[in-house]
CSV table of C-alpha atoms in Angstrom, one decimal:
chain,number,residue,atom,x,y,z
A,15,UNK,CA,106.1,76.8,118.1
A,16,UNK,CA,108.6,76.2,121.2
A,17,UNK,CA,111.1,78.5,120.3
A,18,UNK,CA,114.4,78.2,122.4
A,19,UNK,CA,116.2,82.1,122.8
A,20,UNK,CA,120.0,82.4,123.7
A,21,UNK,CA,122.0,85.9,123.4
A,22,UNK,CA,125.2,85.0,122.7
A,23,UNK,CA,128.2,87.2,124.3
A,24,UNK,CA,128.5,90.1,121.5
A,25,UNK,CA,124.9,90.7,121.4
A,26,UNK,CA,123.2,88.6,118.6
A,27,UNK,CA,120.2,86.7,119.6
A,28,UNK,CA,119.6,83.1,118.2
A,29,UNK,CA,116.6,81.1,118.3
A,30,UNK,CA,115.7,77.6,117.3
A,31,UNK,CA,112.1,76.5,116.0
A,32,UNK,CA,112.7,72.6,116.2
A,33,UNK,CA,110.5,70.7,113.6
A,34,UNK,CA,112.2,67.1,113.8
A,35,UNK,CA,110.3,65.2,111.5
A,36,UNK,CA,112.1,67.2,108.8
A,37,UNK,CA,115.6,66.4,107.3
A,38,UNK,CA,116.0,70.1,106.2
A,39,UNK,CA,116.2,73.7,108.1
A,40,UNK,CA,115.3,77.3,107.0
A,41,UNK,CA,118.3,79.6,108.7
A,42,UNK,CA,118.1,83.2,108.3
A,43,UNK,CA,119.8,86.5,109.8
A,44,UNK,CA,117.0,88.7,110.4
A,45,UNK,CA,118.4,92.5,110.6
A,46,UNK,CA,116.4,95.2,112.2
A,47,UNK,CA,117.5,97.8,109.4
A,48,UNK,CA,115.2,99.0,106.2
A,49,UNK,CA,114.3,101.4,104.6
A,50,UNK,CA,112.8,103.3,107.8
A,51,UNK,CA,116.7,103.6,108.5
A,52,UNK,CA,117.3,105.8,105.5
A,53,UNK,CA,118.3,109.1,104.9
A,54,UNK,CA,117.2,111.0,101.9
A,55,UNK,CA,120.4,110.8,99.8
A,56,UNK,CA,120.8,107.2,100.7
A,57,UNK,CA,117.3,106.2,99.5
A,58,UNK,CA,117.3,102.4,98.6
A,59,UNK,CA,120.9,101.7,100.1
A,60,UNK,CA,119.1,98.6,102.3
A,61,UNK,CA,118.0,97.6,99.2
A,62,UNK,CA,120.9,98.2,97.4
A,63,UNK,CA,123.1,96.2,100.0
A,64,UNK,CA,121.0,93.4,100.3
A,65,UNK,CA,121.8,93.3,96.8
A,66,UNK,CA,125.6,93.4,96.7
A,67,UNK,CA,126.0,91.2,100.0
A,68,UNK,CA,126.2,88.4,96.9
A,69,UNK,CA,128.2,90.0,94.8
A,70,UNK,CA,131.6,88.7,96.9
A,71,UNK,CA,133.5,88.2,99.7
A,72,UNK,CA,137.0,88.0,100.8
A,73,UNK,CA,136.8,84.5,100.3
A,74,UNK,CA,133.8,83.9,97.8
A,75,UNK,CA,133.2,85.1,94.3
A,76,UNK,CA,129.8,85.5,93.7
A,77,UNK,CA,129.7,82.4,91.6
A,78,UNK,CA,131.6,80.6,94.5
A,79,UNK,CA,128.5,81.5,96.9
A,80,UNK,CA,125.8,80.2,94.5
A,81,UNK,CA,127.6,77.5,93.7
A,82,UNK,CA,128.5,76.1,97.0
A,83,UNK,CA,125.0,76.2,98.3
A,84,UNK,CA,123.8,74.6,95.0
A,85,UNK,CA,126.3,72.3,94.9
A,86,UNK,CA,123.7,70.6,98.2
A,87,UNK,CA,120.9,71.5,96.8
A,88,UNK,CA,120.0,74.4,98.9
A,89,UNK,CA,119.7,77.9,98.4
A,90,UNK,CA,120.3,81.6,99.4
A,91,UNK,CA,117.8,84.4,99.2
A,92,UNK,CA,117.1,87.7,100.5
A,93,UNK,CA,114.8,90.7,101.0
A,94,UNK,CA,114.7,94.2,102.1
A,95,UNK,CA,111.3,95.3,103.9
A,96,UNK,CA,111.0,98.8,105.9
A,97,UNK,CA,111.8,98.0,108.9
A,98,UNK,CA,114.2,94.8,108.5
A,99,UNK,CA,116.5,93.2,105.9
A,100,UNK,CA,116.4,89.4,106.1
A,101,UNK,CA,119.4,87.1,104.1
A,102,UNK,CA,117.7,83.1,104.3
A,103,UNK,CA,118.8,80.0,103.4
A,104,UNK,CA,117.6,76.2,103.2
A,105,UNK,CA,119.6,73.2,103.2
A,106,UNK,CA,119.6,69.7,104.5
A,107,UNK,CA,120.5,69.6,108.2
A,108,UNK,CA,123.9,68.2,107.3
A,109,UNK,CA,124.7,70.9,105.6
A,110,UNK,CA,123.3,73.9,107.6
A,111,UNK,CA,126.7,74.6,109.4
A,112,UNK,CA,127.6,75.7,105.3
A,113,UNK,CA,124.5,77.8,104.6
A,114,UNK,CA,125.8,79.6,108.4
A,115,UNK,CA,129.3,79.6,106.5
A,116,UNK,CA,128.0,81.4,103.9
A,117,UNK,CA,125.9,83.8,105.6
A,118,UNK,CA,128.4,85.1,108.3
A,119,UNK,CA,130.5,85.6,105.5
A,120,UNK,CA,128.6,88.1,103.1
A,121,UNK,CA,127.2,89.8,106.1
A,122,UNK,CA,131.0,90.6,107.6
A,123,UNK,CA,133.3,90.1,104.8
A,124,UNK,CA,131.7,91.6,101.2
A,125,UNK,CA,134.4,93.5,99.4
A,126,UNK,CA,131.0,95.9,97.3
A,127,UNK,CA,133.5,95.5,94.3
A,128,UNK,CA,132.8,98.8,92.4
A,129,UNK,CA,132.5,96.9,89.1
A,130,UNK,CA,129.8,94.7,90.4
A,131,UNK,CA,128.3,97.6,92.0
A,132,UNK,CA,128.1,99.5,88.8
A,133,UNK,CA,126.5,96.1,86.5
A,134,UNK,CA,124.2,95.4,90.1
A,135,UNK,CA,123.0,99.2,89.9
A,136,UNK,CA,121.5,98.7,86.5
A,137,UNK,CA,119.9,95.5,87.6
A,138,UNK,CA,118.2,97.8,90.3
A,139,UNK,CA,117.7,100.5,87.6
A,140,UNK,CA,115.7,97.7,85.8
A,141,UNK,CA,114.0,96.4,89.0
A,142,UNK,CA,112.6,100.2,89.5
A,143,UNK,CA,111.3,100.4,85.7
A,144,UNK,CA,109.5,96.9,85.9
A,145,UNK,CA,108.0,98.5,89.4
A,146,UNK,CA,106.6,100.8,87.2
A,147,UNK,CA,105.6,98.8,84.5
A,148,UNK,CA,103.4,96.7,87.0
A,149,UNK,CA,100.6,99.0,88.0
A,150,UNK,CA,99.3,96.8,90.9
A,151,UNK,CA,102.9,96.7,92.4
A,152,UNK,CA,103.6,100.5,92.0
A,153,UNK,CA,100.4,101.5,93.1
A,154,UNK,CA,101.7,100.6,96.7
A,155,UNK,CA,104.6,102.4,96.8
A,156,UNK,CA,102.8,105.6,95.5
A,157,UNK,CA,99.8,104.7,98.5
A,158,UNK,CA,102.6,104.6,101.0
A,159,UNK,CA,104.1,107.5,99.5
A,160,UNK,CA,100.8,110.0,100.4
A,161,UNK,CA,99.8,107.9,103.4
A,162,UNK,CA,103.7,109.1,105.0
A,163,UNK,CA,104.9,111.7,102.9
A,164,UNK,CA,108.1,113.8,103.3
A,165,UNK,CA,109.4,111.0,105.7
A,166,UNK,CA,111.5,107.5,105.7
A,167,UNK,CA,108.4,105.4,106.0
A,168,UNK,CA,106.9,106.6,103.1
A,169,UNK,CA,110.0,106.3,100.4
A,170,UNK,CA,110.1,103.9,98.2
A,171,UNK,CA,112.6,100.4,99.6
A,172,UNK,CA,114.0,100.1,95.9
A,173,UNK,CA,115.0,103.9,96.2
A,174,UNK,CA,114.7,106.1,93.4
A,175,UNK,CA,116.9,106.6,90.2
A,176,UNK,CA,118.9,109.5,91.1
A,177,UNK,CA,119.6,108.1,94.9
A,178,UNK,CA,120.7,105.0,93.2
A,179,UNK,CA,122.5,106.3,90.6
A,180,UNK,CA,124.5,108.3,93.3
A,181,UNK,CA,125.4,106.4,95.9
A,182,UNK,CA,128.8,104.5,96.3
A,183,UNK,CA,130.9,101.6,97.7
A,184,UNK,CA,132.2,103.7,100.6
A,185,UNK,CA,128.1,104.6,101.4
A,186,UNK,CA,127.5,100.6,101.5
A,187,UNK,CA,130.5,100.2,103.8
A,188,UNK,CA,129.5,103.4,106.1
A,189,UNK,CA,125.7,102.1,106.2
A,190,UNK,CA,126.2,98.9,107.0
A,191,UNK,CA,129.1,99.4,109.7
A,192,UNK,CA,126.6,101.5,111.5
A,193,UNK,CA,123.6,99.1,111.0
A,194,UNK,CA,124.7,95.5,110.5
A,195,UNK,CA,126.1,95.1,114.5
A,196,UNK,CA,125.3,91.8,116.7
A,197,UNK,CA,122.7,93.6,118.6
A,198,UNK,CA,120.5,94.5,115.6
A,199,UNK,CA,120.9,90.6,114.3
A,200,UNK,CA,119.1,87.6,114.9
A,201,UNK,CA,120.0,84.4,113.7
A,202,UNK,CA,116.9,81.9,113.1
A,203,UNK,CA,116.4,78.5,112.1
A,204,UNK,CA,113.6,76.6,112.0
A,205,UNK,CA,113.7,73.0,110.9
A,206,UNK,CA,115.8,70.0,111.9
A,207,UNK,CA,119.2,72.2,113.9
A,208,UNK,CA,119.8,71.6,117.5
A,209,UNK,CA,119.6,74.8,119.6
A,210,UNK,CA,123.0,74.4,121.5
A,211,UNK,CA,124.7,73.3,117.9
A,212,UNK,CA,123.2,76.6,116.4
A,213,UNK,CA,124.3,78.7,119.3
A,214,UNK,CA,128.0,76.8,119.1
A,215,UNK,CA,128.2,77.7,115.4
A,216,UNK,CA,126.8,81.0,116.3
A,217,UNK,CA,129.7,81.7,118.8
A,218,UNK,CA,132.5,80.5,116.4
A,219,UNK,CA,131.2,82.3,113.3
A,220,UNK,CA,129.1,85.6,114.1
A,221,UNK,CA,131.8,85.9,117.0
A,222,UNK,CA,133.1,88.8,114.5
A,223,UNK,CA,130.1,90.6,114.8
A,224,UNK,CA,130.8,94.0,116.1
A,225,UNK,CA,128.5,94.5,119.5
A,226,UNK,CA,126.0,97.4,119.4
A,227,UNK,CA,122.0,97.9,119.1
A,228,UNK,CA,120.0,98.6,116.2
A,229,UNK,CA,119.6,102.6,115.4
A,230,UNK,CA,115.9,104.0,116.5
A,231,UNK,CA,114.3,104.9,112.9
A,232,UNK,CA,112.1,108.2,113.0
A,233,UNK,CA,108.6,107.6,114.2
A,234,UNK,CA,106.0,107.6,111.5
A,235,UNK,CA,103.7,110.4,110.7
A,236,UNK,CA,100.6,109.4,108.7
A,237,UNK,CA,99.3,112.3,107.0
A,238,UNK,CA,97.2,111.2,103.6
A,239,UNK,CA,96.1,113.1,100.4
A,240,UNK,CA,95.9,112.0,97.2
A,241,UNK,CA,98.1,111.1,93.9
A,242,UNK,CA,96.3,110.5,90.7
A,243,UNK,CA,99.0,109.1,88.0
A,244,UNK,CA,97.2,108.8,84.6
A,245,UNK,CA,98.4,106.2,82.1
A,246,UNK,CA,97.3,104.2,78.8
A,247,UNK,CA,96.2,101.4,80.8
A,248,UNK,CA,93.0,99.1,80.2
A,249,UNK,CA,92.1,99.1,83.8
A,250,UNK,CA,92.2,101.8,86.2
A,251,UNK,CA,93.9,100.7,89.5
A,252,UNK,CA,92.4,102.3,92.7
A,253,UNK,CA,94.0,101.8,96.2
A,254,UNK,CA,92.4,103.4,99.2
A,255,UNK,CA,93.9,103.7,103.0
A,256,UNK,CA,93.2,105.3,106.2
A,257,UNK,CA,94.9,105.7,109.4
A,258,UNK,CA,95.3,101.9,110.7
A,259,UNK,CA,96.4,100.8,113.8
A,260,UNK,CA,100.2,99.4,115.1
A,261,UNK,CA,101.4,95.7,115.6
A,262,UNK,CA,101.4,97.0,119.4
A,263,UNK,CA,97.8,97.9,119.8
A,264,UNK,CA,95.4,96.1,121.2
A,265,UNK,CA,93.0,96.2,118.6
A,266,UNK,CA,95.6,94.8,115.9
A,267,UNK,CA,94.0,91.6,115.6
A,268,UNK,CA,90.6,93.1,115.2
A,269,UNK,CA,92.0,95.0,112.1
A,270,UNK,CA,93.0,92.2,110.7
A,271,UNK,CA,89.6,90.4,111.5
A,272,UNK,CA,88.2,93.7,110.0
A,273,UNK,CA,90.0,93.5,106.7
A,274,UNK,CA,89.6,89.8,106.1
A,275,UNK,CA,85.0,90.2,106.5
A,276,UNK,CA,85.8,93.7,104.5
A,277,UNK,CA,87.4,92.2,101.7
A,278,UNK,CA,89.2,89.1,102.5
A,279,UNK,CA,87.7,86.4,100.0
A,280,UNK,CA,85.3,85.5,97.7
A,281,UNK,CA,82.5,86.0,100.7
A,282,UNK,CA,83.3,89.2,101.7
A,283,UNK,CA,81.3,92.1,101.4
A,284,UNK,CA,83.2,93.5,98.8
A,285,UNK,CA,83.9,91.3,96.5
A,286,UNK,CA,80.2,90.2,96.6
A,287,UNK,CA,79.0,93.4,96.0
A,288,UNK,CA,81.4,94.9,93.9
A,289,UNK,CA,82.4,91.8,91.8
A,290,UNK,CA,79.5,89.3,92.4
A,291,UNK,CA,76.1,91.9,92.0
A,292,UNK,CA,77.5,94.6,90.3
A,293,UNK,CA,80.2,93.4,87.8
A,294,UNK,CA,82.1,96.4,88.6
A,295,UNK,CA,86.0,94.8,88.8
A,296,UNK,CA,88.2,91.6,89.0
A,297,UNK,CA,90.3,92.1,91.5
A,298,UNK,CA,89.5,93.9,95.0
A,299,UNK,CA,90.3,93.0,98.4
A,300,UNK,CA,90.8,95.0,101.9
A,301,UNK,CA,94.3,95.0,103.5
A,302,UNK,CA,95.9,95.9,106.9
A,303,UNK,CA,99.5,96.5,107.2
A,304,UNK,CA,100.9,97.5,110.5
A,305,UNK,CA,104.3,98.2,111.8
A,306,UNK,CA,105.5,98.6,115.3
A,307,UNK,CA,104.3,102.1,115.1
A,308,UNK,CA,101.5,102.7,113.0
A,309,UNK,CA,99.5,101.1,110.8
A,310,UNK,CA,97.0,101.3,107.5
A,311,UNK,CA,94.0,100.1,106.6
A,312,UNK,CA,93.0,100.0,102.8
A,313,UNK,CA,91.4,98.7,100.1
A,314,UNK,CA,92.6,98.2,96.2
A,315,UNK,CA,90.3,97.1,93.7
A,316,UNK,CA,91.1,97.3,89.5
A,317,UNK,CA,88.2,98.3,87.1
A,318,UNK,CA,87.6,99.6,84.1
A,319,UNK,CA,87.4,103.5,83.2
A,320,UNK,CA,83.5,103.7,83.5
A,321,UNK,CA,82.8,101.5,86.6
A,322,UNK,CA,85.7,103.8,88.2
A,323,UNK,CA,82.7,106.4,89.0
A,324,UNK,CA,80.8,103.9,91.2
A,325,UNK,CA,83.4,102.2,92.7
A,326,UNK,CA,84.2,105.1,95.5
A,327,UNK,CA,80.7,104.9,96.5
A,328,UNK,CA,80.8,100.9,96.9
A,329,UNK,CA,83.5,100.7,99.0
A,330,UNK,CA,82.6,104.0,101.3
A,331,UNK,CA,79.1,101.9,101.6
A,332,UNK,CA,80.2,98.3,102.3
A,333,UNK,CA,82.5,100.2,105.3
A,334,UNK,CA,79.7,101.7,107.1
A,335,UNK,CA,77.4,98.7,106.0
A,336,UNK,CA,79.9,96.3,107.9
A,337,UNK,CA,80.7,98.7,110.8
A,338,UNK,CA,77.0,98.5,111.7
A,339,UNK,CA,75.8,95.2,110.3
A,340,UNK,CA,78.8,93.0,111.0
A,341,UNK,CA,77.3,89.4,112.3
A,342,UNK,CA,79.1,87.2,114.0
A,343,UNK,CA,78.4,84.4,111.3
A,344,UNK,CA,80.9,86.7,108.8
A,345,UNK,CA,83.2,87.4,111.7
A,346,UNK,CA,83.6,83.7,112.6
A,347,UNK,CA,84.3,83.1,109.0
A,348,UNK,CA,86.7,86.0,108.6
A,349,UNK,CA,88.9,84.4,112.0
A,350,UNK,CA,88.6,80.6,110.3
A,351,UNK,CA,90.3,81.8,107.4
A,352,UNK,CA,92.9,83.6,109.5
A,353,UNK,CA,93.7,80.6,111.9
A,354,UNK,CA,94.1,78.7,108.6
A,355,UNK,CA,96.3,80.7,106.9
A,356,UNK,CA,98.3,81.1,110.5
A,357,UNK,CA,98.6,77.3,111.1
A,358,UNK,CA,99.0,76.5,107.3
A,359,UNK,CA,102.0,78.6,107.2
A,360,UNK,CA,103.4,77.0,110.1
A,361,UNK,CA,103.9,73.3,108.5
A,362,UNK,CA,106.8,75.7,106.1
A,363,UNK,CA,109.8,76.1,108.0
A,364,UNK,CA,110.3,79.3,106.2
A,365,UNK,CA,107.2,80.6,107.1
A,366,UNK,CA,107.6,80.1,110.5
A,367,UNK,CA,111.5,81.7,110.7
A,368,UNK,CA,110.1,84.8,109.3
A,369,UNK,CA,107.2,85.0,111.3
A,370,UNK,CA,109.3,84.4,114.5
A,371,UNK,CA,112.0,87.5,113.0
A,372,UNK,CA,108.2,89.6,112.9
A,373,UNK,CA,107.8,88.3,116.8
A,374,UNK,CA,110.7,89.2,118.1
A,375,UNK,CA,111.2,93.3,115.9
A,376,UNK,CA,107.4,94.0,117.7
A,377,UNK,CA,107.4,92.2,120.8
A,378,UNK,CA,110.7,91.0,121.9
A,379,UNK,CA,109.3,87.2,122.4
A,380,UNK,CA,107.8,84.8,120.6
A,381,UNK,CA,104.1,84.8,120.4
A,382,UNK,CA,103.0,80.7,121.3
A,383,UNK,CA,100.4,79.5,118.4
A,384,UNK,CA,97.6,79.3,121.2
A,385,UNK,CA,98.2,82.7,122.2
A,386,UNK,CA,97.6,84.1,118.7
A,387,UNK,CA,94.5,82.0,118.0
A,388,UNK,CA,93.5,82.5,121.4
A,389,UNK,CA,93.5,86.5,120.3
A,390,UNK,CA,91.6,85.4,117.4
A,391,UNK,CA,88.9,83.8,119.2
A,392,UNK,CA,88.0,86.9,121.6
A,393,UNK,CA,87.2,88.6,119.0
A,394,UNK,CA,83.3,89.3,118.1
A,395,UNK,CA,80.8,90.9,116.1
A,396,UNK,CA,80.9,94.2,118.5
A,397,UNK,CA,84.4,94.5,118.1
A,398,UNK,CA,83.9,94.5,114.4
A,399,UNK,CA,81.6,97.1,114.1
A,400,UNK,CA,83.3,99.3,116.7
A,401,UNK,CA,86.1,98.9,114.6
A,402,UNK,CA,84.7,100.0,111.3
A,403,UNK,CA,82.8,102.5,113.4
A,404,UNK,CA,86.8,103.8,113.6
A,405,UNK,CA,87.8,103.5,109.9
A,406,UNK,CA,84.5,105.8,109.2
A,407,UNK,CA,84.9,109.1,111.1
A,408,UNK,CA,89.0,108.6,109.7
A,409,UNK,CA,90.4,112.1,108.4
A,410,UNK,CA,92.4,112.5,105.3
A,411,UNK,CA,92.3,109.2,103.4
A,412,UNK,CA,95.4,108.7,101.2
A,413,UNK,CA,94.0,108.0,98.1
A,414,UNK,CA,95.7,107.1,95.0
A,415,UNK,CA,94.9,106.0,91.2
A,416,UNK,CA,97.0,104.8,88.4
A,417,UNK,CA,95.5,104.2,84.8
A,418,UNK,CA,92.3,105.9,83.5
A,419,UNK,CA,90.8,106.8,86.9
A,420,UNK,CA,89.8,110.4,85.9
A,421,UNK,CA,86.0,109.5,86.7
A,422,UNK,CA,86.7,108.3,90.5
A,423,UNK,CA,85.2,110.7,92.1
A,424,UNK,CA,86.8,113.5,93.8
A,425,UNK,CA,89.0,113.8,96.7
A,426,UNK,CA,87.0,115.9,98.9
A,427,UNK,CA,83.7,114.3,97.9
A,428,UNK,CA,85.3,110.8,98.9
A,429,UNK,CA,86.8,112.0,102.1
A,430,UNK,CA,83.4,113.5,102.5
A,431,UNK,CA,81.7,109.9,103.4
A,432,UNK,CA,84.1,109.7,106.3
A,433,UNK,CA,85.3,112.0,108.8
A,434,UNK,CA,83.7,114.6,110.5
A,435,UNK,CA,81.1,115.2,108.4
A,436,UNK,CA,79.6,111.8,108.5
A,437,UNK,CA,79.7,112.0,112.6
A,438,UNK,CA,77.4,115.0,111.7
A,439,UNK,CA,75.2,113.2,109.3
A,440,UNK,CA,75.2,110.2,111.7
A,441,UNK,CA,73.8,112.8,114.1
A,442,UNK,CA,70.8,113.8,111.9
């Protein structure tokens, strides 16, 4: 990626990602505002606006919007994360300075009609209960939940049904006039735009920005414990985590080298030892998420009632197995399939937009493609193990089960294998 950076004069950054064999562009406003931004009563407001942006504008119904990009066969889309809220479009180039049209407009003009707010709350009233429905979905929220608890990084982005039920039109309008400013935006398109035409468009039409910077969300506290949700489920769904490390630190890429050899594919240790020689699940792979702040390491895996009792043990053992066994054949896999997914996702022009918005929230640049493989590539067998040599003396998992789980074993028993007391049994 050669990404070209201008500020314009009220604050808002925009970047171009030229890809000119294409005859199409992904442009997005990127805003650093989520769920971390919350307060308690306004729990799932991000989401909530993110929502209602479509619902109308001075100018636009909300037909009008999804007509008019539809009408080119393009479209608008948007999502609410922790720590950003993102509104995206694609179109064909000649009709990117519409899809910009469009997106100035519901990010400075929506009118949050109270009638469509009422009919979108429902819809988000639904979206909650199919959360819930979907145990592998919900699962995260409850792991974030007891990983952060008491605390804006641990609350759920959809909110919860009384916060939602609560808020109101004049709460969408006070959030976002103290969020959504210039110097909390950044406009991105990657695809066939010109930088200086982007940053002309940008000056006439996000010229009524308001300046200011984004609000600092609280720092994030990782605690841990456990939550055990039983349920008439066939398969009991299992997610582990410890204390990870942040997109800043040095050893973020070695996390995610870590989690890929843990349980990244069909290779990996756990899914061919828990899936391939003991039959014990489907479904279980390692994870590392990581925010500019702090970080998680984990590991979810769904299995049946019975094989829930031997599960605990597999994963506690294929962690300390890798953190002193890892070989650099497994590591050199775990970075191929890394640097393919990385440069895979970089021939979608979506892809790359979004990644650049994750560039520029952790690190204020863009990271070039050779410096992220080049990352990659230092990496070795030693840092792995020293690694996982971490993840084992963690404190306080946060450990949570939904379904029939009852025979996973116990809290302290788990948190047991890791900790303190194994530094003392590694002493023995």
């Amino acid at each position: 990626m050669k990404a070209e950076i201008t500020r314009i004069s009220n604050g808002l950054v925009v970047i171009t990602d030229p890809m000119v064999q294409l005859e199409s562009a992904a442009v997005g406003v990127w805003v650093n505002c989520g769920a971390r931004n919350e307060t308690a009563p306004l729990m799932g407001v991000s989401h909530m606006l993110e929502h209602m942006a479509f619902k109308g504008t001075r100018r636009r119904s909300a037909r009008d919007i999804a007509e008019e990009i539809e009408a080119v066969g393009g479209f608008l889309n948007a999502y609410t994360s922790r720590e950003q809220t993102a509104f995206h479009a694609r179109a064909l180039k000649v009709d990117v300075p519409l899809a910009l049209d469009i997106l100035v407009d519901i990010l400075t003009e929506p009118t949050f009609d109270p009638t469509e707010l009422d009919r979108e709350r429902q819809v988000v009233l639904q979206e909650i209960g199919q959360a819930f429905d979907t145990p592998d979905e919900i699962i995260f929220d409850h792991l974030q939940t007891v990983a952060y608890p008491d605390q804006p990084m641990g609350w759920p982005i959809l909110g919860e049904e009384k916060t939602v039920s609560a808020f109101g039109r004049d709460d969408l309008f006070t959030y976002m006039g103290a969020n959504y400013r210039a110097g909390a935006m950044t406009l991105i398109s990657s695809g066939a735009v010109a930088h200086q035409d982007l940053v002309r468009i940008a000056e006439d039409k996000f010229a009524k920005l308001v300046p200011g910077e984004p609000q600092t969300p609280l720092p994030a506290r990782y605690v841990g414990g456990e939550m055990r949700v039983p349920g008439d489920l066939e398969q009991a769904h299992i997610a582990i985590a410890f204390p990870g490390v942040s997109a800043l630190d040095p050893d973020y890429y070695v996390s995610q080298v870590y989690v890929t050899a843990l349980g990244g594919g069909m290779s990996s240790r756990l899914f061919q030892e828990a899936r391939e020689r003991r039959g014990l699940c489907y479904s279980i792979y390692a994870f590392a998420n990581s925010s500019n702040d702090s970080g998680i390491v984990g590991v979810y895996t769904g299995t049946g009632e019975n094989e829930a009792a031997e599960i605990g043990a597999v994963v506690a053992g294929e962690m300390a197995a890798l953190a002193e066994t890892a070989t650099e054949a497994e590591v050199a896999r775990a970075k191929a399939q890394l640097k393919s997914s990385l440069l895979m996702g970089l021939e979608r022009p979506s892809t790359r937009a979004e990644m650049i918005a994750g560039h520029i929230y952790n690190y204020g640049r863009v990271l070039p493609v050779e410096e992220l493989t080049a990352k990659l590539d230092s990496i070795d067998a030693a840092a792995v193990r020293r690694f996982g040599a971490l993840m084992m003396v963690s404190e306080s998992p946060a450990i949570v089960t939904v379904g029939p789980a009852r025979k996973f074993e116990r809290y302290d028993l788990f948190a047991e294998r890791f900790g303190s007391k194994a530094r003392m049994r590694a002493a023995e």
